[in-house]
PDB file of C-alpha atoms in Angstrom:
ATOM      1  CA  UNK A   1      98.656  62.086  69.804  1.00  0.00           C
ATOM      2  CA  UNK A   2     102.155  60.264  69.950  1.00  0.00           C
ATOM      3  CA  UNK A   3     103.629  59.500  73.248  1.00  0.00           C
ATOM      4  CA  UNK A   4     106.376  61.615  72.362  1.00  0.00           C
ATOM      5  CA  UNK A   5     104.163  64.864  71.287  1.00  0.00           C
ATOM      6  CA  UNK A   6     102.348  64.065  74.297  1.00  0.00           C
ATOM      7  CA  UNK A   7     105.634  64.215  76.071  1.00  0.00           C
ATOM      8  CA  UNK A   8     105.892  67.395  74.839  1.00  0.00           C
ATOM      9  CA  UNK A   9     102.830  68.753  75.194  1.00  0.00           C
ATOM     10  CA  UNK A  10     103.444  67.674  79.129  1.00  0.00           C
ATOM     11  CA  UNK A  11     106.441  69.344  79.623  1.00  0.00           C
ATOM     12  CA  UNK A  12     105.189  72.692  77.344  1.00  0.00           C
ATOM     13  CA  UNK A  13     102.091  72.692  79.981  1.00  0.00           C
ATOM     14  CA  UNK A  14     104.962  72.609  83.227  1.00  0.00           C
ATOM     15  CA  UNK A  15     107.162  75.141  81.779  1.00  0.00           C
ATOM     16  CA  UNK A  16     103.729  77.457  81.614  1.00  0.00           C
ATOM     17  CA  UNK A  17     102.374  76.891  84.676  1.00  0.00           C
ATOM     18  CA  UNK A  18     105.918  76.766  86.727  1.00  0.00           C
ATOM     19  CA  UNK A  19     106.564  79.909  85.423  1.00  0.00           C
ATOM     20  CA  UNK A  20     102.981  81.391  86.555  1.00  0.00           C
ATOM     21  CA  UNK A  21     103.287  81.205  90.169  1.00  0.00           C
ATOM     22  CA  UNK A  22     107.339  82.342  89.754  1.00  0.00           C
ATOM     23  CA  UNK A  23     105.559  84.801  88.742  1.00  0.00           C
ATOM     24  CA  UNK A  24     102.971  85.133  91.730  1.00  0.00           C
ATOM     25  CA  UNK A  25     105.463  83.899  93.839  1.00  0.00           C
ATOM     26  CA  UNK A  26     107.555  87.400  93.158  1.00  0.00           C
ATOM     27  CA  UNK A  27     104.771  89.895  93.666  1.00  0.00           C
ATOM     28  CA  UNK A  28     106.160  91.525  96.236  1.00  0.00           C
ATOM     29  CA  UNK A  29     109.165  92.849  94.609  1.00  0.00           C
ATOM     30  CA  UNK A  30     106.600  94.335  92.337  1.00  0.00           C
ATOM     31  CA  UNK A  31     104.562  95.513  94.959  1.00  0.00           C
ATOM     32  CA  UNK A  32     107.471  96.871  97.392  1.00  0.00           C
ATOM     33  CA  UNK A  33     108.742  99.787  95.196  1.00  0.00           C
ATOM     34  CA  UNK A  34     105.206 101.328  95.249  1.00  0.00           C
ATOM     35  CA  UNK A  35     105.187 100.620  99.183  1.00  0.00           C
ATOM     36  CA  UNK A  36     104.920 105.054  99.009  1.00  0.00           C
ATOM     37  CA  UNK A  37     101.579 105.146  97.513  1.00  0.00           C
ATOM     38  CA  UNK A  38      98.402 103.632  99.342  1.00  0.00           C
ATOM     39  CA  UNK A  39      96.658 100.153  98.306  1.00  0.00           C
ATOM     40  CA  UNK A  40      92.931 101.486  97.039  1.00  0.00           C
ATOM     41  CA  UNK A  41      95.153 103.469  93.762  1.00  0.00           C
ATOM     42  CA  UNK A  42      97.311 100.549  93.628  1.00  0.00           C
ATOM     43  CA  UNK A  43      94.180  98.411  93.214  1.00  0.00           C
ATOM     44  CA  UNK A  44      92.903 101.657  90.993  1.00  0.00           C
ATOM     45  CA  UNK A  45      96.063 101.346  88.780  1.00  0.00           C
ATOM     46  CA  UNK A  46      95.830  97.984  88.218  1.00  0.00           C
ATOM     47  CA  UNK A  47      92.270  97.593  87.287  1.00  0.00           C
ATOM     48  CA  UNK A  48      92.395 100.315  85.154  1.00  0.00           C
ATOM     49  CA  UNK A  49      95.509  99.399  83.292  1.00  0.00           C
ATOM     50  CA  UNK A  50      94.907  95.319  83.557  1.00  0.00           C
ATOM     51  CA  UNK A  51      91.653  97.128  81.376  1.00  0.00           C
ATOM     52  CA  UNK A  52      94.059  98.526  78.890  1.00  0.00           C
ATOM     53  CA  UNK A  53      96.404  95.387  78.233  1.00  0.00           C
ATOM     54  CA  UNK A  54      94.211  92.341  77.796  1.00  0.00           C
ATOM     55  CA  UNK A  55      91.597  94.771  75.424  1.00  0.00           C
ATOM     56  CA  UNK A  56      94.978  95.531  72.878  1.00  0.00           C
ATOM     57  CA  UNK A  57      95.601  91.079  73.909  1.00  0.00           C
ATOM     58  CA  UNK A  58      91.978  90.660  73.246  1.00  0.00           C
ATOM     59  CA  UNK A  59      92.025  92.344  69.597  1.00  0.00           C
ATOM     60  CA  UNK A  60      95.645  91.197  69.118  1.00  0.00           C
ATOM     61  CA  UNK A  61      94.203  87.561  69.100  1.00  0.00           C
ATOM     62  CA  UNK A  62      90.921  88.340  67.629  1.00  0.00           C
ATOM     63  CA  UNK A  63      89.257  86.956  70.671  1.00  0.00           C
ATOM     64  CA  UNK A  64      86.419  89.399  71.176  1.00  0.00           C
ATOM     65  CA  UNK A  65      83.608  87.391  70.442  1.00  0.00           C
ATOM     66  CA  UNK A  66      84.193  84.962  74.070  1.00  0.00           C
ATOM     67  CA  UNK A  67      83.031  88.325  75.876  1.00  0.00           C
ATOM     68  CA  UNK A  68      80.883  89.236  73.601  1.00  0.00           C
ATOM     69  CA  UNK A  69      78.980  86.487  73.820  1.00  0.00           C
ATOM     70  CA  UNK A  70      78.542  86.574  77.648  1.00  0.00           C
ATOM     71  CA  UNK A  71      77.257  90.612  77.655  1.00  0.00           C
ATOM     72  CA  UNK A  72      74.062  89.383  76.321  1.00  0.00           C
ATOM     73  CA  UNK A  73      73.754  86.584  78.703  1.00  0.00           C
ATOM     74  CA  UNK A  74      72.218  88.127  82.358  1.00  0.00           C
ATOM     75  CA  UNK A  75      73.140  86.342  84.445  1.00  0.00           C
ATOM     76  CA  UNK A  76      76.739  85.611  83.470  1.00  0.00           C
ATOM     77  CA  UNK A  77      77.087  88.972  83.549  1.00  0.00           C
ATOM     78  CA  UNK A  78      75.418  89.194  87.017  1.00  0.00           C
ATOM     79  CA  UNK A  79      77.956  86.656  88.149  1.00  0.00           C
ATOM     80  CA  UNK A  80      81.092  88.430  86.234  1.00  0.00           C
ATOM     81  CA  UNK A  81      80.057  91.128  88.441  1.00  0.00           C
ATOM     82  CA  UNK A  82      80.233  89.634  91.524  1.00  0.00           C
ATOM     83  CA  UNK A  83      83.751  87.564  90.347  1.00  0.00           C
ATOM     84  CA  UNK A  84      85.515  90.789  89.788  1.00  0.00           C
ATOM     85  CA  UNK A  85      84.301  92.375  93.222  1.00  0.00           C
ATOM     86  CA  UNK A  86      85.422  89.587  95.346  1.00  0.00           C
ATOM     87  CA  UNK A  87      88.662  89.646  92.501  1.00  0.00           C
ATOM     88  CA  UNK A  88      89.098  93.470  93.427  1.00  0.00           C
ATOM     89  CA  UNK A  89      89.543  92.477  97.539  1.00  0.00           C
ATOM     90  CA  UNK A  90      91.372  89.946  97.300  1.00  0.00           C
ATOM     91  CA  UNK A  91      94.480  92.200  95.678  1.00  0.00           C
ATOM     92  CA  UNK A  92      93.608  95.127  97.689  1.00  0.00           C
ATOM     93  CA  UNK A  93      93.711  93.111 100.555  1.00  0.00           C
ATOM     94  CA  UNK A  94      97.428  91.507  98.723  1.00  0.00           C
ATOM     95  CA  UNK A  95      98.840  94.951  97.745  1.00  0.00           C
ATOM     96  CA  UNK A  96      97.715  96.871 101.451  1.00  0.00           C
ATOM     97  CA  UNK A  97      99.378  93.273 103.357  1.00  0.00           C
ATOM     98  CA  UNK A  98     102.718  93.340 101.258  1.00  0.00           C
ATOM     99  CA  UNK A  99     103.289  96.881 101.651  1.00  0.00           C
ATOM    100  CA  UNK A 100     102.742  97.098 105.530  1.00  0.00           C
ATOM    101  CA  UNK A 101     104.659  94.231 105.726  1.00  0.00           C
ATOM    102  CA  UNK A 102     102.794  91.051 106.040  1.00  0.00           C
ATOM    103  CA  UNK A 103     104.002  88.861 103.572  1.00  0.00           C
ATOM    104  CA  UNK A 104     104.074  85.837 105.068  1.00  0.00           C
ATOM    105  CA  UNK A 105     100.969  86.153 107.043  1.00  0.00           C
ATOM    106  CA  UNK A 106      99.855  86.347 102.580  1.00  0.00           C
ATOM    107  CA  UNK A 107     101.379  83.423 101.340  1.00  0.00           C
ATOM    108  CA  UNK A 108     100.268  81.416 104.122  1.00  0.00           C
ATOM    109  CA  UNK A 109      96.500  82.698 102.187  1.00  0.00           C
ATOM    110  CA  UNK A 110      97.629  81.161  99.919  1.00  0.00           C
ATOM    111  CA  UNK A 111      99.224  78.064 101.129  1.00  0.00           C
ATOM    112  CA  UNK A 112      95.513  77.324 103.050  1.00  0.00           C
ATOM    113  CA  UNK A 113      93.667  78.346  99.721  1.00  0.00           C
ATOM    114  CA  UNK A 114      93.969  74.761  97.536  1.00  0.00           C
ATOM    115  CA  UNK A 115      91.718  73.155 100.521  1.00  0.00           C
ATOM    116  CA  UNK A 116      89.459  76.176 101.653  1.00  0.00           C
ATOM    117  CA  UNK A 117      88.376  75.424  97.700  1.00  0.00           C
ATOM    118  CA  UNK A 118      87.521  71.721  98.441  1.00  0.00           C
ATOM    119  CA  UNK A 119      86.064  72.919 101.550  1.00  0.00           C
ATOM    120  CA  UNK A 120      83.766  75.117  99.498  1.00  0.00           C
ATOM    121  CA  UNK A 121      83.149  72.648  97.014  1.00  0.00           C
ATOM    122  CA  UNK A 122      81.868  70.550  99.637  1.00  0.00           C
ATOM    123  CA  UNK A 123      79.732  73.269 100.439  1.00  0.00           C
ATOM    124  CA  UNK A 124      78.086  74.789  98.039  1.00  0.00           C
ATOM    125  CA  UNK A 125      79.351  72.627  94.716  1.00  0.00           C
ATOM    126  CA  UNK A 126      78.097  68.809  96.967  1.00  0.00           C
ATOM    127  CA  UNK A 127      80.994  67.404  96.338  1.00  0.00           C
ATOM    128  CA  UNK A 128      82.141  64.696  97.839  1.00  0.00           C
ATOM    129  CA  UNK A 129      85.195  64.631 100.042  1.00  0.00           C
ATOM    130  CA  UNK A 130      87.080  61.649  99.784  1.00  0.00           C
ATOM    131  CA  UNK A 131      88.692  60.864 103.340  1.00  0.00           C
ATOM    132  CA  UNK A 132      92.764  61.881 103.185  1.00  0.00           C
ATOM    133  CA  UNK A 133      90.439  65.276 102.046  1.00  0.00           C
ATOM    134  CA  UNK A 134      88.840  65.503 105.101  1.00  0.00           C
ATOM    135  CA  UNK A 135      92.128  65.003 107.158  1.00  0.00           C
ATOM    136  CA  UNK A 136      93.805  67.845 105.103  1.00  0.00           C
ATOM    137  CA  UNK A 137      91.378  69.662 106.233  1.00  0.00           C
ATOM    138  CA  UNK A 138      91.165  69.074 109.491  1.00  0.00           C
ATOM    139  CA  UNK A 139      94.807  69.575 109.780  1.00  0.00           C
ATOM    140  CA  UNK A 140      94.803  72.970 108.182  1.00  0.00           C
ATOM    141  CA  UNK A 141      91.866  73.970 110.127  1.00  0.00           C
ATOM    142  CA  UNK A 142      94.667  73.264 113.340  1.00  0.00           C
ATOM    143  CA  UNK A 143      97.228  75.180 111.756  1.00  0.00           C
ATOM    144  CA  UNK A 144      95.484  77.749 111.791  1.00  0.00           C
ATOM    145  CA  UNK A 145      93.663  78.069 114.931  1.00  0.00           C
ATOM    146  CA  UNK A 146      97.611  77.465 117.491  1.00  0.00           C
ATOM    147  CA  UNK A 147      98.569  80.826 115.288  1.00  0.00           C
ATOM    148  CA  UNK A 148      96.168  82.269 116.581  1.00  0.00           C
ATOM    149  CA  UNK A 149      96.331  80.816 119.340  1.00  0.00           C
ATOM    150  CA  UNK A 150     100.000  81.492 119.511  1.00  0.00           C
ATOM    151  CA  UNK A 151      99.877  84.944 118.085  1.00  0.00           C
ATOM    152  CA  UNK A 152      96.837  86.203 120.308  1.00  0.00           C
ATOM    153  CA  UNK A 153      94.324  87.129 117.054  1.00  0.00           C
ATOM    154  CA  UNK A 154      92.658  86.187 113.899  1.00  0.00           C
ATOM    155  CA  UNK A 155      94.979  85.262 111.201  1.00  0.00           C
ATOM    156  CA  UNK A 156      93.015  87.909 108.987  1.00  0.00           C
ATOM    157  CA  UNK A 157      95.016  88.413 106.201  1.00  0.00           C
ATOM    158  CA  UNK A 158      95.667  85.147 105.402  1.00  0.00           C
ATOM    159  CA  UNK A 159      91.858  84.345 106.268  1.00  0.00           C
ATOM    160  CA  UNK A 160      91.393  86.938 104.255  1.00  0.00           C
ATOM    161  CA  UNK A 161      92.854  85.757 100.922  1.00  0.00           C
ATOM    162  CA  UNK A 162      92.294  82.518 100.951  1.00  0.00           C
ATOM    163  CA  UNK A 163      89.180  82.801 101.576  1.00  0.00           C
ATOM    164  CA  UNK A 164      87.835  85.755  98.658  1.00  0.00           C
ATOM    165  CA  UNK A 165      89.998  83.325  96.379  1.00  0.00           C
ATOM    166  CA  UNK A 166      88.147  80.482  97.381  1.00  0.00           C
ATOM    167  CA  UNK A 167      84.618  82.441  96.292  1.00  0.00           C
ATOM    168  CA  UNK A 168      86.381  84.339  92.852  1.00  0.00           C
ATOM    169  CA  UNK A 169      87.254  79.848  91.362  1.00  0.00           C
ATOM    170  CA  UNK A 170      83.082  78.552  92.735  1.00  0.00           C
ATOM    171  CA  UNK A 171      82.039  81.419  91.052  1.00  0.00           C
ATOM    172  CA  UNK A 172      84.295  81.455  87.820  1.00  0.00           C
ATOM    173  CA  UNK A 173      83.115  77.842  88.330  1.00  0.00           C
ATOM    174  CA  UNK A 174      79.286  79.076  88.002  1.00  0.00           C
ATOM    175  CA  UNK A 175      80.169  81.242  84.666  1.00  0.00           C
ATOM    176  CA  UNK A 176      82.979  79.661  83.248  1.00  0.00           C
ATOM    177  CA  UNK A 177      84.755  81.538  80.594  1.00  0.00           C
ATOM    178  CA  UNK A 178      88.488  81.420  79.476  1.00  0.00           C
ATOM    179  CA  UNK A 179      90.573  82.941  80.862  1.00  0.00           C
ATOM    180  CA  UNK A 180      90.936  85.885  78.882  1.00  0.00           C
ATOM    181  CA  UNK A 181      87.832  86.631  78.391  1.00  0.00           C
ATOM    182  CA  UNK A 182      87.136  85.661  81.384  1.00  0.00           C
ATOM    183  CA  UNK A 183      89.540  88.719  83.029  1.00  0.00           C
ATOM    184  CA  UNK A 184      89.023  91.824  80.406  1.00  0.00           C
ATOM    185  CA  UNK A 185      85.262  91.091  81.486  1.00  0.00           C
ATOM    186  CA  UNK A 186      85.831  91.060  84.968  1.00  0.00           C
ATOM    187  CA  UNK A 187      88.910  94.281  84.877  1.00  0.00           C
ATOM    188  CA  UNK A 188      85.975  95.855  82.087  1.00  0.00           C
ATOM    189  CA  UNK A 189      83.323  96.184  84.492  1.00  0.00           C
ATOM    190  CA  UNK A 190      85.323  98.089  87.750  1.00  0.00           C
ATOM    191  CA  UNK A 191      87.428 100.326  85.563  1.00  0.00           C
ATOM    192  CA  UNK A 192      84.690 102.641  85.529  1.00  0.00           C
ATOM    193  CA  UNK A 193      84.828 103.143  89.138  1.00  0.00           C
ATOM    194  CA  UNK A 194      88.614 102.677  89.684  1.00  0.00           C
ATOM    195  CA  UNK A 195      88.660 105.474  86.536  1.00  0.00           C
ATOM    196  CA  UNK A 196      86.732 107.626  88.602  1.00  0.00           C
ATOM    197  CA  UNK A 197      88.335 107.049  92.508  1.00  0.00           C
ATOM    198  CA  UNK A 198      91.665 108.439  90.658  1.00  0.00           C
ATOM    199  CA  UNK A 199      90.216 111.266  89.637  1.00  0.00           C
ATOM    200  CA  UNK A 200      88.632 112.273  92.564  1.00  0.00           C
ATOM    201  CA  UNK A 201      92.313 111.378  94.644  1.00  0.00           C
ATOM    202  CA  UNK A 202      94.014 114.017  91.272  1.00  0.00           C
ATOM    203  CA  UNK A 203      90.774 116.608  92.614  1.00  0.00           C
ATOM    204  CA  UNK A 204      91.925 115.641  96.018  1.00  0.00           C
ATOM    205  CA  UNK A 205      95.415 116.589  95.057  1.00  0.00           C
ATOM    206  CA  UNK A 206      96.149 113.305  96.782  1.00  0.00           C
ATOM    207  CA  UNK A 207      97.086 111.227  93.329  1.00  0.00           C
ATOM    208  CA  UNK A 208     100.065 109.481  92.899  1.00  0.00           C
ATOM    209  CA  UNK A 209     100.218 109.538  89.343  1.00  0.00           C
ATOM    210  CA  UNK A 210     102.703 112.005  87.531  1.00  0.00           C
ATOM    211  CA  UNK A 211     103.808 113.126  91.344  1.00  0.00           C
ATOM    212  CA  UNK A 212     106.590 110.116  92.650  1.00  0.00           C
ATOM    213  CA  UNK A 213     108.537 110.526  89.202  1.00  0.00           C
ATOM    214  CA  UNK A 214     108.568 108.519  85.939  1.00  0.00           C
ATOM    215  CA  UNK A 215     109.485 105.191  87.408  1.00  0.00           C
ATOM    216  CA  UNK A 216     106.714 104.998  90.347  1.00  0.00           C
ATOM    217  CA  UNK A 217     103.942 105.903  87.401  1.00  0.00           C
ATOM    218  CA  UNK A 218     106.026 102.735  85.024  1.00  0.00           C
ATOM    219  CA  UNK A 219     105.448 100.659  87.996  1.00  0.00           C
ATOM    220  CA  UNK A 220     101.799 101.971  88.188  1.00  0.00           C
ATOM    221  CA  UNK A 221     101.170 101.186  84.533  1.00  0.00           C
ATOM    222  CA  UNK A 222     103.200  97.214  84.444  1.00  0.00           C
ATOM    223  CA  UNK A 223     100.169  96.624  86.915  1.00  0.00           C
ATOM    224  CA  UNK A 224      98.353  95.963  84.196  1.00  0.00           C
ATOM    225  CA  UNK A 225     101.160  93.545  81.947  1.00  0.00           C
ATOM    226  CA  UNK A 226     102.341  91.630  85.739  1.00  0.00           C
ATOM    227  CA  UNK A 227      98.361  91.160  86.040  1.00  0.00           C
ATOM    228  CA  UNK A 228      97.892  89.527  82.204  1.00  0.00           C
ATOM    229  CA  UNK A 229     100.578  87.831  81.925  1.00  0.00           C
ATOM    230  CA  UNK A 230     101.068  84.681  84.044  1.00  0.00           C
ATOM    231  CA  UNK A 231      97.056  84.670  84.010  1.00  0.00           C
ATOM    232  CA  UNK A 232      97.991  84.132  79.798  1.00  0.00           C
ATOM    233  CA  UNK A 233     101.245  81.557  81.429  1.00  0.00           C
ATOM    234  CA  UNK A 234      98.278  80.022  83.777  1.00  0.00           C
ATOM    235  CA  UNK A 235      95.461  79.397  81.364  1.00  0.00           C
ATOM    236  CA  UNK A 236      98.105  78.312  78.729  1.00  0.00           C
ATOM    237  CA  UNK A 237      99.403  75.420  81.252  1.00  0.00           C
ATOM    238  CA  UNK A 238      96.530  74.623  82.891  1.00  0.00           C
ATOM    239  CA  UNK A 239      95.126  73.089  79.610  1.00  0.00           C
ATOM    240  CA  UNK A 240      97.471  70.864  79.214  1.00  0.00           C
ATOM    241  CA  UNK A 241      97.908  69.382  81.973  1.00  0.00           C
ATOM    242  CA  UNK A 242      95.849  66.951  85.021  1.00  0.00           C
ATOM    243  CA  UNK A 243      94.483  69.098  88.144  1.00  0.00           C
ATOM    244  CA  UNK A 244      96.414  67.062  90.108  1.00  0.00           C
ATOM    245  CA  UNK A 245      99.847  68.457  88.532  1.00  0.00           C
ATOM    246  CA  UNK A 246      98.637  72.341  88.335  1.00  0.00           C
ATOM    247  CA  UNK A 247      97.412  70.954  91.933  1.00  0.00           C
ATOM    248  CA  UNK A 248     101.333  70.745  93.150  1.00  0.00           C
ATOM    249  CA  UNK A 249     103.198  72.788  91.303  1.00  0.00           C
ATOM    250  CA  UNK A 250     100.897  75.537  92.697  1.00  0.00           C
ATOM    251  CA  UNK A 251     102.693  75.345  95.975  1.00  0.00           C
ATOM    252  CA  UNK A 252     105.667  77.503  94.233  1.00  0.00           C
ATOM    253  CA  UNK A 253     104.035  80.637  94.687  1.00  0.00           C
ATOM    254  CA  UNK A 254     103.133  80.826  98.223  1.00  0.00           C
ATOM    255  CA  UNK A 255     106.940  79.225  98.652  1.00  0.00           C
ATOM    256  CA  UNK A 256     108.637  81.802  97.037  1.00  0.00           C
ATOM    257  CA  UNK A 257     106.466  84.750  98.746  1.00  0.00           C
ATOM    258  CA  UNK A 258     107.492  83.098 102.445  1.00  0.00           C
ATOM    259  CA  UNK A 259     110.976  82.986 101.285  1.00  0.00           C
ATOM    260  CA  UNK A 260     111.011  86.474 100.040  1.00  0.00           C
ATOM    261  CA  UNK A 261     109.468  87.696 103.433  1.00  0.00           C
ATOM    262  CA  UNK A 262     111.650  85.822 106.088  1.00  0.00           C
ATOM    263  CA  UNK A 263     115.004  86.147 103.833  1.00  0.00           C
ATOM    264  CA  UNK A 264     114.506  88.873 101.684  1.00  0.00           C
ATOM    265  CA  UNK A 265     112.346  91.468 104.010  1.00  0.00           C
ATOM    266  CA  UNK A 266     113.421  89.820 107.584  1.00  0.00           C
ATOM    267  CA  UNK A 267     109.909  88.949 108.878  1.00  0.00           C
ATOM    268  CA  UNK A 268     108.986  87.045 111.706  1.00  0.00           C
ATOM    269  CA  UNK A 269     109.401  83.192 111.581  1.00  0.00           C
ATOM    270  CA  UNK A 270     109.819  82.233 114.841  1.00  0.00           C
ATOM    271  CA  UNK A 271     109.367  78.057 116.423  1.00  0.00           C
ATOM    272  CA  UNK A 272     105.537  79.031 117.151  1.00  0.00           C
ATOM    273  CA  UNK A 273     104.482  80.227 113.532  1.00  0.00           C
ATOM    274  CA  UNK A 274     106.873  78.110 112.330  1.00  0.00           C
ATOM    275  CA  UNK A 275     104.703  75.232 114.000  1.00  0.00           C
ATOM    276  CA  UNK A 276     101.371  76.708 112.389  1.00  0.00           C
ATOM    277  CA  UNK A 277     102.677  76.185 109.020  1.00  0.00           C
ATOM    278  CA  UNK A 278     103.816  72.221 109.384  1.00  0.00           C
ATOM    279  CA  UNK A 279     100.523  71.414 110.428  1.00  0.00           C
ATOM    280  CA  UNK A 280      99.136  73.353 107.380  1.00  0.00           C
ATOM    281  CA  UNK A 281     102.521  72.432 105.290  1.00  0.00           C
ATOM    282  CA  UNK A 282     101.272  68.579 106.096  1.00  0.00           C
ATOM    283  CA  UNK A 283      97.459  69.482 105.535  1.00  0.00           C
ATOM    284  CA  UNK A 284      99.195  70.209 101.273  1.00  0.00           C
ATOM    285  CA  UNK A 285     101.040  67.452 101.724  1.00  0.00           C
ATOM    286  CA  UNK A 286      98.272  64.935 102.406  1.00  0.00           C
ATOM    287  CA  UNK A 287      96.219  66.422 100.350  1.00  0.00           C
ATOM    288  CA  UNK A 288      98.993  66.962  96.720  1.00  0.00           C
ATOM    289  CA  UNK A 289      99.299  63.445  97.659  1.00  0.00           C
ATOM    290  CA  UNK A 290      95.897  62.208  97.459  1.00  0.00           C
ATOM    291  CA  UNK A 291      95.242  63.803  94.084  1.00  0.00           C
ATOM    292  CA  UNK A 292      98.866  62.749  92.969  1.00  0.00           C
ATOM    293  CA  UNK A 293      97.310  59.368  93.975  1.00  0.00           C
ATOM    294  CA  UNK A 294      94.287  60.100  91.636  1.00  0.00           C
ATOM    295  CA  UNK A 295      96.252  60.767  88.693  1.00  0.00           C
ATOM    296  CA  UNK A 296      98.293  57.716  88.552  1.00  0.00           C
ATOM    297  CA  UNK A 297      95.541  55.447  89.144  1.00  0.00           C
ATOM    298  CA  UNK A 298      93.888  57.276  85.768  1.00  0.00           C
ATOM    299  CA  UNK A 299      96.499  56.539  83.631  1.00  0.00           C
ATOM    300  CA  UNK A 300      97.001  52.697  85.186  1.00  0.00           C
ATOM    301  CA  UNK A 301      94.937  50.007  82.335  1.00  0.00           C
ATOM    302  CA  UNK A 302      91.598  49.266  83.580  1.00  0.00           C
TER     303      UNK A 302
END
């Protein structure tokens, strides 16, 4: 590959990856108008319509082969059953947090997620931590401890989001599958339960679909598209970029969420909370600098 084509390759990767994280950062704008719908019902619709949408995309791209291969491997199928459960818990927690007025704390979860990934890699995959990584994890722990002390309660939303997404990433590492077939398998495994739950809500007279206007119905059905499109963009971008580059770009998402929580939704962000975030941002700065240093070194001639 020539220098110019390589640069273009990287530029497209940056644009795709930035687009994905901008979409994820703007997610509160999508879920907030659905505050009148129970988070469990939003989750069920998200799973169901995601399954429908990715099935259409898989058919259009003719990528059913990877999925069929996964279905013939019981171990991989079991791991994906676990990963789909953990991902559903992550989605449910995030949707509830946004609509309950905890956008700022939800953003914190995705700020600390990369450091949780480092810790999980050390605990379960035997990956060794560099000195900067160890210091970054310690700084993040200090930030969480300060937020707990100053608020008088554990930031359980942030920790739940970081932990579930971290465990999800760990499970996907154990059973690698391309992004789209992987999402398809996860949603296909959960969508029958989601459909049964929605039928139950409807039978009980608590179903939101068809009861709150066409705008709500359109948002519930569109949840499948807004779930899958950023994932496709991320997959296209991540294939073209170094992990260190993706690691820096990923902070766009929670930064947008934090700005929305404070500036648009008026959530509190006083000095105590700012200090806790500052400790975590310092950890992320150290972690990202170490990653960029390793990337720079890898590009130097031997």
